[in-house]
Tab-separated table of C-alpha atoms in Angstrom:
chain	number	residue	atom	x	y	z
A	172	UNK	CA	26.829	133.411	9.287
A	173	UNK	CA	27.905	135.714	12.083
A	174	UNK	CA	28.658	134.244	15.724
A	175	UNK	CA	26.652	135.129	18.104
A	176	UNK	CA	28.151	136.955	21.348
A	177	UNK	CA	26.762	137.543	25.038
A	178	UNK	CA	27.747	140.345	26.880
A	179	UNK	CA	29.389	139.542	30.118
A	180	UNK	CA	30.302	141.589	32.852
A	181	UNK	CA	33.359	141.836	35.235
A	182	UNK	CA	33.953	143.297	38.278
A	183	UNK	CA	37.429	144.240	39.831
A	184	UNK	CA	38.055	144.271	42.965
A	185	UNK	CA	40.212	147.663	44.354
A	186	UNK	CA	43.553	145.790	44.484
A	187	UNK	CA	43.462	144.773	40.873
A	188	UNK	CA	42.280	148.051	39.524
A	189	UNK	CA	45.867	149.748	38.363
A	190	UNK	CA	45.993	146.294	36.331
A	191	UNK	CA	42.895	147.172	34.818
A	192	UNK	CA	43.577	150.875	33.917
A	193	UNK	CA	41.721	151.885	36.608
A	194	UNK	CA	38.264	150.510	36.031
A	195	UNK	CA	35.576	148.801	38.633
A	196	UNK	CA	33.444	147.254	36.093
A	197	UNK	CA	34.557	145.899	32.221
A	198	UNK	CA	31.985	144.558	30.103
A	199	UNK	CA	33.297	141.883	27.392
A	200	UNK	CA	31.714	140.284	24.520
A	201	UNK	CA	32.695	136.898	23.962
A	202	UNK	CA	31.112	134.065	21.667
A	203	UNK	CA	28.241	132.370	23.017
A	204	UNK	CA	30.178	129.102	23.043
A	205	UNK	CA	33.009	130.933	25.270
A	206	UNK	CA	34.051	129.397	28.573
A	207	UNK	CA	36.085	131.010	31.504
A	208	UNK	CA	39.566	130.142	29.765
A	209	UNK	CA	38.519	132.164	26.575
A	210	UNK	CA	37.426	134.850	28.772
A	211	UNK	CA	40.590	134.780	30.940
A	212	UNK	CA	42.154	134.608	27.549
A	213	UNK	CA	40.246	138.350	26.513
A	214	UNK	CA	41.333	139.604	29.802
A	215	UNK	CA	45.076	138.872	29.542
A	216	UNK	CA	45.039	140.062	26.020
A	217	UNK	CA	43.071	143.067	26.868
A	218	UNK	CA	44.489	143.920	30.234
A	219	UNK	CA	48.252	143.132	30.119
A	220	UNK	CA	49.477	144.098	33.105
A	221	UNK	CA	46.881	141.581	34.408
A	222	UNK	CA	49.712	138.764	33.368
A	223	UNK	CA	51.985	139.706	36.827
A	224	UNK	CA	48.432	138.020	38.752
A	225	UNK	CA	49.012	134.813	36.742
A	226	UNK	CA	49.502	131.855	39.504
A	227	UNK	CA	52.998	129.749	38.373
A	228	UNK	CA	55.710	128.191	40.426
A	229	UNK	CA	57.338	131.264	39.807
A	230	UNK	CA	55.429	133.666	41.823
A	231	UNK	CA	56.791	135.089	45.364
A	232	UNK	CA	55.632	133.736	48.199
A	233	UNK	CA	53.126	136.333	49.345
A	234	UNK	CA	52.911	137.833	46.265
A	235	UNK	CA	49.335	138.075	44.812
A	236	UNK	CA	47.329	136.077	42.240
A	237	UNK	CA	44.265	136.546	40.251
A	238	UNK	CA	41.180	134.538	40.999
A	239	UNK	CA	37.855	134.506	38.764
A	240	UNK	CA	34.634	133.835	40.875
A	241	UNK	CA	31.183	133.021	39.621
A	242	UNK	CA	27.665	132.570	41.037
A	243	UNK	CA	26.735	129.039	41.221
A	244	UNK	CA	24.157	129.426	38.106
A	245	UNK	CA	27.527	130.578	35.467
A	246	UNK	CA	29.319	127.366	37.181
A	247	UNK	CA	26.099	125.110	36.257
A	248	UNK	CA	26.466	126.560	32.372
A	249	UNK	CA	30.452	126.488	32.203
A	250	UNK	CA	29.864	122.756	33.272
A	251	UNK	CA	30.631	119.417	31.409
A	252	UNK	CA	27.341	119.397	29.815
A	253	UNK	CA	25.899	122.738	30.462
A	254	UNK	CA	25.496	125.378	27.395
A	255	UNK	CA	28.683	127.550	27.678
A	256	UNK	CA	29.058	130.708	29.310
A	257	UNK	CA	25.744	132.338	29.582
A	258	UNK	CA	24.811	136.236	28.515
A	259	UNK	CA	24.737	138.696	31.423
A	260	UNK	CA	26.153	136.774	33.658
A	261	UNK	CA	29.079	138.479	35.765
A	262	UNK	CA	32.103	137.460	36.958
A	263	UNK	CA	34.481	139.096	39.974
A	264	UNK	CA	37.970	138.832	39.924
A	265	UNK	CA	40.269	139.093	42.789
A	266	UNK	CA	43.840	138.638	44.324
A	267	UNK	CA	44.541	136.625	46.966
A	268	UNK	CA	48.634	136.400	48.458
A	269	UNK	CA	50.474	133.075	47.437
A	270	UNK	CA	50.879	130.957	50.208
A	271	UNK	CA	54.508	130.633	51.738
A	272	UNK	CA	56.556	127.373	49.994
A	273	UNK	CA	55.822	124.470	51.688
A	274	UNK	CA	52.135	125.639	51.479
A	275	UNK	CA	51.909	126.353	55.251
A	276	UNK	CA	49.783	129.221	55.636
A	277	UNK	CA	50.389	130.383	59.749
A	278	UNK	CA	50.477	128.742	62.946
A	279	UNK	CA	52.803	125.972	63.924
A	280	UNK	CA	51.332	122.503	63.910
């Protein structure tokens, strides 16, 4: 029996584009029982210059960092309970810049 697969689509915001070979918009198919780690999991595999975005303790301070956003009915679905990651849905990633050690982020107190 074949899986089934949705169609899901990403966009990428302008910083992250050179990681992505260039492109605005990706559209992945991933099994209907995927959730955001097997999708992140697509993206790395797919996109491997995407790995230099991956948050650690290793990162620069100020460096960037990729972040996956959803709309609030993909959260629902990806939820303890919910049915997985649903077909057409879309999801944005982003960088934001690592906050300085000490995880001050401006201003003194």
């Amino acid at each position: 029996m074949a899986t089934r697969t949705h169609d899901i689509s990403v966009s990428v915001a302008p910083g992250l584009r050179g990681a992505f070979d260039g492109r605005r918009e990706l559209s992945l198919g991933v099994p209907a029982a995927a959730g955001i780690g097997d999708v992140v999991e697509a993206l790395l595999r797919l996109y491997p210059r995407t790995r230099q975005f991956l948050a650690g303790d290793g990162g620069e301070p100020g460096g960037l960092y990729l972040h996956v956003a959803m709309n609030e009915a993909t959260a629902r679905e990806l939820s303890p309970g919910g049915g997985g990651m649903p077909g057409g849905c879309r999801l944005y990633v982003f960088a934001l810049s690592r906050p300085p050690k000490g995880g001050r982020t401006g201003g003194e107190g």
